[in-house]
Coordinates of C-alpha atoms (C1' of nucleotides) in Angstrom, one line a residue:
Chain F
M1 CA 185.1 61.0 69.3
V2 CA 187.1 60.6 72.5
N3 CA 187.1 57.8 75.0
K4 CA 184.2 59.2 77.7
E5 CA 185.7 56.9 80.4
E6 CA 189.4 57.9 79.4
I7 CA 188.1 61.7 80.2
R8 CA 186.3 60.6 83.2
K9 CA 189.2 58.8 84.6
R10 CA 191.5 61.7 83.9
I11 CA 189.2 63.9 85.5
I12 CA 188.7 61.5 88.7
S13 CA 192.5 61.8 89.1
T14 CA 192.9 65.3 88.9
A15 CA 189.6 66.2 91.2
R16 CA 192.0 63.8 93.5
D17 CA 194.2 65.7 94.2
I18 CA 192.7 68.8 94.1
F19 CA 189.8 67.4 96.9
G20 CA 192.8 65.8 98.6
R21 CA 194.6 68.8 99.1
Y22 CA 191.4 71.4 100.0
G23 CA 188.6 68.8 101.0
F24 CA 185.5 68.9 99.2
R25 CA 183.6 72.4 100.0
K26 CA 187.3 74.4 99.4
T27 CA 187.7 72.9 96.2
T28 CA 185.8 75.0 93.1
M29 CA 185.2 73.5 89.8
E30 CA 187.3 76.0 88.6
E31 CA 190.0 74.9 90.3
I32 CA 190.0 71.4 88.4
A33 CA 188.8 72.7 85.0
R34 CA 192.1 75.1 85.0
E35 CA 194.5 71.7 86.0
L36 CA 192.4 70.0 83.3
K37 CA 193.0 72.8 80.7
M38 CA 189.1 72.2 80.0
G39 CA 186.5 74.3 80.6
K40 CA 184.6 74.4 83.6
S41 CA 181.5 73.5 82.0
S42 CA 183.1 70.6 79.7
I43 CA 183.5 68.8 82.6
Y44 CA 179.5 68.9 82.7
Y45 CA 179.6 66.5 80.3
Y46 CA 180.8 63.9 82.0
F47 CA 179.7 64.4 85.4
K48 CA 176.4 65.2 86.5
S49 CA 177.9 67.3 89.7
K50 CA 180.6 68.4 91.7
E51 CA 179.2 65.9 94.5
E52 CA 179.3 63.2 91.5
I53 CA 182.7 63.6 91.1
F54 CA 184.2 63.4 95.1
E55 CA 181.5 60.4 95.2
A56 CA 184.0 59.3 92.1
V57 CA 187.0 59.7 93.6
V58 CA 186.1 58.3 97.5
R59 CA 185.0 55.5 95.4
Y60 CA 188.0 54.9 94.0
E61 CA 190.3 55.2 97.2
A62 CA 188.2 52.8 98.6
N63 CA 188.5 50.4 95.9
L64 CA 192.5 51.0 96.1
L65 CA 192.2 50.8 99.6
R66 CA 190.7 47.5 99.2
S67 CA 193.1 46.0 96.0
E68 CA 196.4 47.1 98.7
L69 CA 195.2 45.2 101.4
T70 CA 194.9 42.3 99.4
R71 CA 197.9 42.7 98.1
A72 CA 199.2 42.8 101.0
I73 CA 198.1 39.6 102.7
K74 CA 198.5 37.6 99.7
A75 CA 202.1 38.5 100.0
V76 CA 203.1 36.5 102.9
D77 CA 201.7 33.6 104.1
S78 CA 202.2 33.5 108.3
P79 CA 198.2 34.9 109.8
V80 CA 201.0 36.5 112.0
D81 CA 202.3 38.5 109.0
K82 CA 199.4 38.9 107.2
M83 CA 197.6 40.4 110.1
K84 CA 200.8 42.8 110.7
N85 CA 200.7 43.8 107.6
Y86 CA 196.6 44.9 107.7
V87 CA 197.1 46.4 110.6
R88 CA 200.3 48.6 108.7
V89 CA 198.5 49.2 105.3
R90 CA 195.1 50.4 107.7
M91 CA 197.2 52.5 109.6
K92 CA 199.3 53.9 106.5
A93 CA 196.0 54.4 104.2
F94 CA 195.8 58.0 105.9
E95 CA 198.3 59.5 103.8
K96 CA 197.2 57.9 100.4
L97 CA 193.4 58.0 101.0
S98 CA 193.1 61.5 102.2
N99 CA 189.8 61.5 100.5
Y100 CA 187.9 58.5 101.8
Y101 CA 188.6 59.3 105.2
N102 CA 187.8 63.1 104.6
A103 CA 183.9 62.1 103.4
I104 CA 184.2 60.1 106.7
F105 CA 184.9 62.5 109.5
D106 CA 183.9 65.3 108.1
K107 CA 180.7 66.2 109.8
N108 CA 180.3 68.9 107.0
L109 CA 179.5 65.6 104.0
D110 CA 177.5 63.8 106.4
H111 CA 174.3 64.8 103.7
F112 CA 175.8 62.8 101.5
D113 CA 174.6 59.4 101.5
F114 CA 177.2 57.9 99.0
I115 CA 179.6 58.1 101.7
E116 CA 177.6 55.5 104.3
K117 CA 177.2 53.1 101.2
I118 CA 181.1 53.3 100.5
R119 CA 182.0 52.5 104.0
A120 CA 179.4 50.0 104.3
K121 CA 181.1 47.9 101.3
Y122 CA 184.2 48.2 102.0
D123 CA 183.8 47.0 105.5
L124 CA 182.0 43.7 104.5
E125 CA 184.8 43.1 102.2
E126 CA 187.4 43.5 105.2
L127 CA 185.7 41.9 107.7
A128 CA 185.5 39.1 105.5
I129 CA 189.6 39.6 104.8
L130 CA 189.8 39.2 108.8
R131 CA 187.6 36.1 109.0
L132 CA 190.2 34.6 106.6
I133 CA 193.1 35.5 108.7
L134 CA 191.7 34.7 112.4
Y135 CA 190.3 31.0 110.9
D136 CA 193.9 30.6 108.8
G137 CA 195.6 30.9 112.1
N138 CA 193.0 28.4 114.4
R139 CA 193.4 26.4 111.3
K140 CA 197.6 26.8 111.4
N141 CA 197.5 26.5 115.4
V142 CA 199.0 29.6 115.3
F143 CA 195.5 31.8 117.0
R144 CA 193.2 30.8 119.1
V145 CA 190.3 32.4 118.6
K146 CA 187.0 30.7 119.6
N147 CA 184.8 33.0 117.3
S148 CA 186.1 34.6 114.0
E149 CA 183.0 36.5 113.0
Y150 CA 182.8 38.1 116.7
M151 CA 186.8 38.5 116.6
A152 CA 187.2 40.0 113.3
M153 CA 183.9 42.6 114.1
A154 CA 186.0 43.6 117.5
I155 CA 189.1 44.1 116.0
Q156 CA 187.5 45.9 112.8
T157 CA 186.0 48.2 115.6
A158 CA 189.1 48.5 117.2
M159 CA 190.9 49.6 114.2
K160 CA 188.4 52.5 113.3
G161 CA 188.5 53.4 116.9
F162 CA 192.7 54.2 116.5
E163 CA 191.7 56.2 113.3
V164 CA 190.2 58.8 114.9
P165 CA 193.0 60.4 116.8
L166 CA 195.1 60.0 113.3
F167 CA 192.7 62.1 111.5
W168 CA 192.3 64.7 114.0
K169 CA 196.4 65.2 114.9
K170 CA 197.4 64.8 111.1
K171 CA 201.1 63.1 111.0
E172 CA 202.0 64.5 114.5
I173 CA 201.9 61.0 115.4
D174 CA 204.6 58.7 114.3
V175 CA 202.2 55.8 112.1
E176 CA 205.1 53.0 112.4
D177 CA 205.6 53.3 116.4
R178 CA 201.1 53.3 116.4
V179 CA 201.6 50.6 113.9
N180 CA 203.8 48.6 116.8
A181 CA 201.8 49.4 119.4
V182 CA 198.2 48.1 118.2
L183 CA 200.0 44.9 117.0
D184 CA 201.2 44.1 120.8
M185 CA 197.7 44.7 121.9
L186 CA 196.3 42.8 119.2
F187 CA 198.6 39.6 119.6
Y188 CA 199.1 39.6 123.6
G189 CA 195.3 38.9 123.2
I190 CA 195.0 36.3 120.5
L191 CA 198.5 35.2 119.8
R192 CA 198.9 31.5 121.7
K193 CA 200.5 31.5 124.5
E194 CA 203.3 28.5 124.6
Chain E
M1 CA 190.6 92.9 131.4
V2 CA 192.9 90.4 128.9
N3 CA 196.2 91.5 127.6
K4 CA 195.2 92.7 124.9
E5 CA 198.8 91.9 122.7
E6 CA 198.2 88.3 123.7
I7 CA 195.1 88.0 122.2
R8 CA 197.0 89.3 119.1
K9 CA 199.6 86.7 118.7
R10 CA 197.2 84.0 119.4
I11 CA 195.3 84.9 116.6
I12 CA 198.3 85.6 114.6
S13 CA 199.5 82.0 115.2
T14 CA 196.5 80.4 114.5
A15 CA 195.7 82.1 111.5
R16 CA 198.8 81.7 110.2
D17 CA 198.5 77.4 110.1
I18 CA 195.3 78.2 108.6
F19 CA 196.5 80.5 105.9
G20 CA 199.1 78.0 105.8
R21 CA 197.6 75.3 105.4
Y22 CA 194.9 76.7 102.5
G23 CA 196.0 80.3 101.2
F24 CA 194.6 83.7 101.5
R25 CA 191.6 83.2 99.5
K26 CA 190.5 79.7 100.9
T27 CA 190.6 80.8 104.7
T28 CA 187.7 81.5 106.6
M29 CA 187.4 84.4 109.4
E30 CA 185.1 81.4 110.8
E31 CA 187.9 78.9 110.5
I32 CA 189.9 81.0 112.1
A33 CA 188.1 81.7 114.8
R34 CA 187.1 78.5 115.0
E35 CA 189.8 77.2 116.0
L36 CA 190.4 80.2 118.4
K37 CA 187.0 78.9 120.2
M38 CA 186.0 82.6 119.9
G39 CA 183.3 84.3 117.9
K40 CA 183.7 85.7 114.6
S41 CA 183.2 89.4 115.6
S42 CA 185.5 89.1 117.8
I43 CA 188.1 89.2 116.3
Y44 CA 187.3 92.0 114.3
Y45 CA 187.8 93.7 117.6
Y46 CA 192.0 92.9 117.6
F47 CA 192.1 93.6 113.6
K48 CA 190.8 95.9 111.1
S49 CA 190.3 93.0 108.7
K50 CA 191.2 89.9 107.2
E51 CA 193.5 91.2 105.4
E52 CA 195.6 93.1 108.4
I53 CA 195.7 89.8 110.0
F54 CA 197.2 88.2 106.6
E55 CA 199.6 91.0 106.5
A56 CA 201.1 90.4 110.6
V57 CA 200.7 86.8 109.7
V58 CA 203.4 87.3 106.5
R59 CA 205.2 90.2 108.6
Y60 CA 205.6 87.6 111.6
E61 CA 207.4 85.5 108.5
A62 CA 209.1 88.3 107.2
N63 CA 211.3 88.6 110.6
L64 CA 212.0 84.5 111.4
L65 CA 213.6 84.2 108.1
R66 CA 215.6 87.7 108.9
S67 CA 216.3 86.2 112.8
E68 CA 217.0 82.9 111.7
L69 CA 219.0 83.9 108.6
T70 CA 221.4 86.3 111.2
R71 CA 221.6 83.2 113.9
A72 CA 223.1 81.2 111.4
I73 CA 225.1 83.6 109.8
K74 CA 226.7 84.4 113.9
A75 CA 227.0 80.4 114.3
V76 CA 230.3 80.4 112.1
D77 CA 233.4 81.9 111.6
S78 CA 234.6 81.2 108.0
P79 CA 232.9 83.8 105.4
V80 CA 232.2 80.0 103.4
D81 CA 230.9 78.5 106.1
K82 CA 228.5 81.7 106.5
M83 CA 227.3 81.7 102.5
K84 CA 226.5 78.0 102.8
N85 CA 224.4 79.0 105.8
Y86 CA 222.6 81.5 104.4
V87 CA 221.8 79.5 101.1
R88 CA 220.3 76.7 103.8
V89 CA 218.2 78.6 105.4
R90 CA 217.4 80.9 102.5
M91 CA 216.1 77.2 100.8
K92 CA 214.8 75.8 103.7
A93 CA 212.6 79.2 104.6
F94 CA 209.9 77.8 102.4
E95 CA 208.6 75.1 104.4
K96 CA 208.3 76.9 107.2
L97 CA 207.2 80.0 105.9
S98 CA 204.6 79.0 102.9
N99 CA 201.9 82.3 104.4
Y100 CA 205.4 84.9 103.3
Y101 CA 206.3 82.8 99.6
N102 CA 202.6 82.8 98.8
A103 CA 202.2 86.3 99.1
I104 CA 204.9 87.0 96.3
F105 CA 204.2 84.7 94.3
D106 CA 200.5 84.5 94.2
K107 CA 199.2 86.9 91.7
N108 CA 195.9 87.0 93.7
L109 CA 197.5 88.9 96.7
D110 CA 199.2 91.6 93.6
H111 CA 196.8 94.1 95.3
F112 CA 198.0 93.7 98.5
D113 CA 200.7 96.9 99.0
F114 CA 202.0 95.8 102.4
I115 CA 203.2 92.6 100.4
E116 CA 206.1 95.1 98.5
K117 CA 207.1 96.8 101.4
I118 CA 208.0 93.5 104.1
R119 CA 209.8 92.2 101.0
A120 CA 211.4 95.4 100.0
K121 CA 212.6 95.6 103.9
Y122 CA 213.9 92.3 104.5
D123 CA 215.5 92.3 100.6
L124 CA 217.4 95.6 102.4
E125 CA 218.4 93.6 105.2
E126 CA 219.8 90.6 103.0
L127 CA 221.4 92.8 101.1
A128 CA 223.5 94.4 104.3
I129 CA 224.0 90.4 105.3
L130 CA 225.2 89.8 102.1
R131 CA 227.5 92.6 101.9
L132 CA 229.2 92.2 105.1
I133 CA 229.8 88.1 104.4
L134 CA 231.5 89.5 101.0
Y135 CA 233.4 92.0 102.7
D136 CA 234.8 89.5 105.7
G137 CA 235.5 86.8 102.7
N138 CA 237.7 89.6 100.9
R139 CA 239.3 90.7 104.5
K140 CA 240.0 87.1 105.3
N141 CA 241.3 86.7 101.3
V142 CA 239.1 83.7 101.2
F143 CA 236.9 85.7 98.2
R144 CA 237.9 87.6 95.8
V145 CA 235.1 90.0 94.8
K146 CA 235.8 93.5 93.4
N147 CA 232.4 95.0 94.7
S148 CA 230.8 93.8 97.2
E149 CA 227.5 95.8 96.2
Y150 CA 226.7 94.2 93.2
M151 CA 227.9 90.7 94.0
A152 CA 225.6 90.5 96.9
M153 CA 222.7 91.8 94.8
A154 CA 223.7 89.3 92.3
I155 CA 223.8 86.5 94.5
Q156 CA 220.0 87.7 96.2
T157 CA 218.5 87.9 92.5
A158 CA 220.1 84.1 91.6
M159 CA 218.0 82.7 95.4
K160 CA 215.1 84.6 94.2
G161 CA 215.6 82.7 90.7
F162 CA 215.7 79.6 92.6
E163 CA 213.1 80.1 94.5
V164 CA 210.8 80.3 91.8
P165 CA 211.1 76.2 90.8
L166 CA 210.6 75.3 94.4
F167 CA 207.4 77.3 94.7
W168 CA 205.7 75.7 91.8
K169 CA 207.3 71.6 92.5
K170 CA 206.4 72.0 96.0
K171 CA 208.5 69.2 97.9
E172 CA 209.0 67.5 94.6
I173 CA 212.8 68.6 94.7
D174 CA 215.2 67.7 97.3
V175 CA 216.2 70.8 98.9
E176 CA 219.4 69.9 100.3
D177 CA 220.3 68.4 96.7
R178 CA 219.7 72.6 95.9
V179 CA 221.6 73.8 98.4
N180 CA 224.2 71.9 97.4
A181 CA 224.2 72.1 93.9
V182 CA 223.0 76.3 94.7
L183 CA 226.2 76.2 97.0
D184 CA 228.8 74.9 94.0
M185 CA 227.9 76.8 91.6
L186 CA 228.6 80.0 93.8
F187 CA 231.7 79.6 94.7
Y188 CA 233.4 78.2 91.5
G189 CA 232.4 81.6 90.6
I190 CA 233.8 83.4 94.0
L191 CA 235.6 81.0 95.5
R192 CA 239.6 81.5 96.0
K193 CA 241.5 79.4 93.2
E194 CA 244.5 78.4 94.3
Chain O
dA1 C1' 181.2 68.6 50.5
dA2 C1' 177.0 68.4 54.0
dT3 C1' 175.2 67.4 57.8
dT4 C1' 174.7 65.0 62.0
dT5 C1' 176.4 63.9 66.3
dT6 C1' 180.0 64.9 70.0
dT7 C1' 182.3 67.9 72.3
dT8 C1' 183.7 72.4 74.1
dA9 C1' 183.7 76.5 77.0
dG10 C1' 182.6 81.8 78.0
dA11 C1' 178.2 83.3 79.3
dA12 C1' 174.4 84.0 81.9
dT13 C1' 171.6 82.1 86.3
dA14 C1' 170.5 80.8 90.3
dT15 C1' 172.4 79.9 94.9
dT16 C1' 175.6 79.6 98.4
dC17 C1' 179.1 81.8 101.0
dT18 C1' 181.7 85.2 103.5
dG19 C1' 183.8 89.6 105.0
dG20 C1' 182.4 92.6 107.7
dT21 C1' 178.8 95.4 110.8
dC22 C1' 175.2 95.9 114.3
dG23 C1' 173.3 95.5 118.8
dA24 C1' 172.7 93.0 122.3
dT25 C1' 174.5 90.9 126.6
dT26 C1' 178.3 89.5 129.6
dA27 C1' 182.5 90.5 131.9
dT28 C1' 185.8 93.3 134.4
dT29 C1' 187.3 97.7 136.2
dC30 C1' 186.4 102.2 138.4
Chain Y
dG1 C1' 176.2 101.4 140.0
dA2 C1' 178.0 103.6 135.8
dA3 C1' 181.3 103.2 132.3
dT4 C1' 184.7 100.0 129.7
dA5 C1' 186.2 96.7 127.6
dA6 C1' 185.3 92.1 125.2
dT7 C1' 182.4 88.7 123.8
dC8 C1' 179.2 86.8 119.9
dG9 C1' 174.8 85.2 116.8
dA10 C1' 172.2 87.4 113.9
dC11 C1' 172.2 89.6 110.0
dC12 C1' 173.5 92.0 105.1
dA13 C1' 175.3 93.2 100.5
dG14 C1' 178.5 91.7 97.5
dA15 C1' 181.1 88.0 96.2
dA16 C1' 182.0 83.0 94.9
dT17 C1' 180.8 79.2 93.0
dA18 C1' 177.6 75.0 90.9
dT19 C1' 175.0 74.5 88.0
dT20 C1' 172.7 75.6 82.7
dC21 C1' 172.6 77.9 78.7
dT22 C1' 173.3 78.3 74.0
dA23 C1' 176.3 78.8 70.0
dA24 C1' 180.6 77.0 68.3
dA25 C1' 183.8 74.1 67.0
dA26 C1' 185.9 69.2 66.1
dA27 C1' 185.1 64.6 65.0
dA28 C1' 182.0 61.4 63.0
dT29 C1' 178.7 59.7 59.1
dT30 C1' 176.5 59.9 54.9

DNA sequence: AATTTTTTAGAATATTCTGGTCGATTATTC
DNA sequence: GAATAATCGACCAGAATATTCTAAAAAATT
């Protein structure tokens, strides 16, 4: 008897590569099966449908994004550096988490319930992280933000706005330049002027 | 009345991008049309079929390869430098001419007559270029090749052999390292030992 | 060794997708 | 205004693919 969870993880990992390359619709179950060296119907033993596999992939990538964000925030002490790392991780996520972003932006996938749920959950977590950064910055007298809650939401919304051109233009934009531009804009607005 | 040739070129260029990204089979006429902001059946006014468009794209890329090869050879005088440039252009072609190489390696496209024709034509042209380089090298006493004809064919065959891992591994290989390795191998065999 | 359970996969089925055509419409030219 | 060129959404036949079926193999249990 094989380890069911292990097999599921293998399927998710392989499917993620192929979905990432071709997108949900152009990826076939036959392709995933071939890459796994399994029969196509064997996959249905572990997953109910193609959509369920895609949901698992997107969920996996949302978790990856949260983990990476958390790790990057914890790696530095200064609220300014925390904010820099937040922006950097956010901007670079496009390359590594293409399924997550495809799920969000691809109109053809709008009928998938799970996408909105996953994003909502992720957004709440990100908001909590942002609030902590702002609160910490205020406490250390580095930021001057009256309402961390509102500001966190504003920053998150702005970051989402920056995602859009990144998605459509696909790597034609130098991400590092973008990161710096976003940070300049952000800090002039919230960095304490002394 | 619009310029028919201009429209055809626009279609080829746009189709090339999409074919390059998804391959012949996964690309749909609907996608090409949408990217061109045309109706799908409008494309059939300019091309007989999807296959005919793909043939035009592959032919275009073969021409591009030949042009680039010719330009690179002419840019230098030394036979050694010419051979270096030949290898370099050949190796780097993968990134820019994905349709041409897909057409060659993708078994699913074997039934397309035109692919073999285009490749045969290109190969003859490349052979002529190689023969000239070898002849020139012999004349300038830099190479010592008894039969330029056979050596040219051997080099071309070897280069084709090197293409295969490049194709399957897709950018996991550092091309520049490969170029240098190929050149070392080639020159130790034909560079005059003094 | 026999039986049961788990896992497997090719074939079949149901459903969706797509290449290509049709006929109507619009734009352009004469 | 007529003829020609260019346009495109609707449509269809056939291809492609998601999913199910069912039998067989493998693994686990008795």
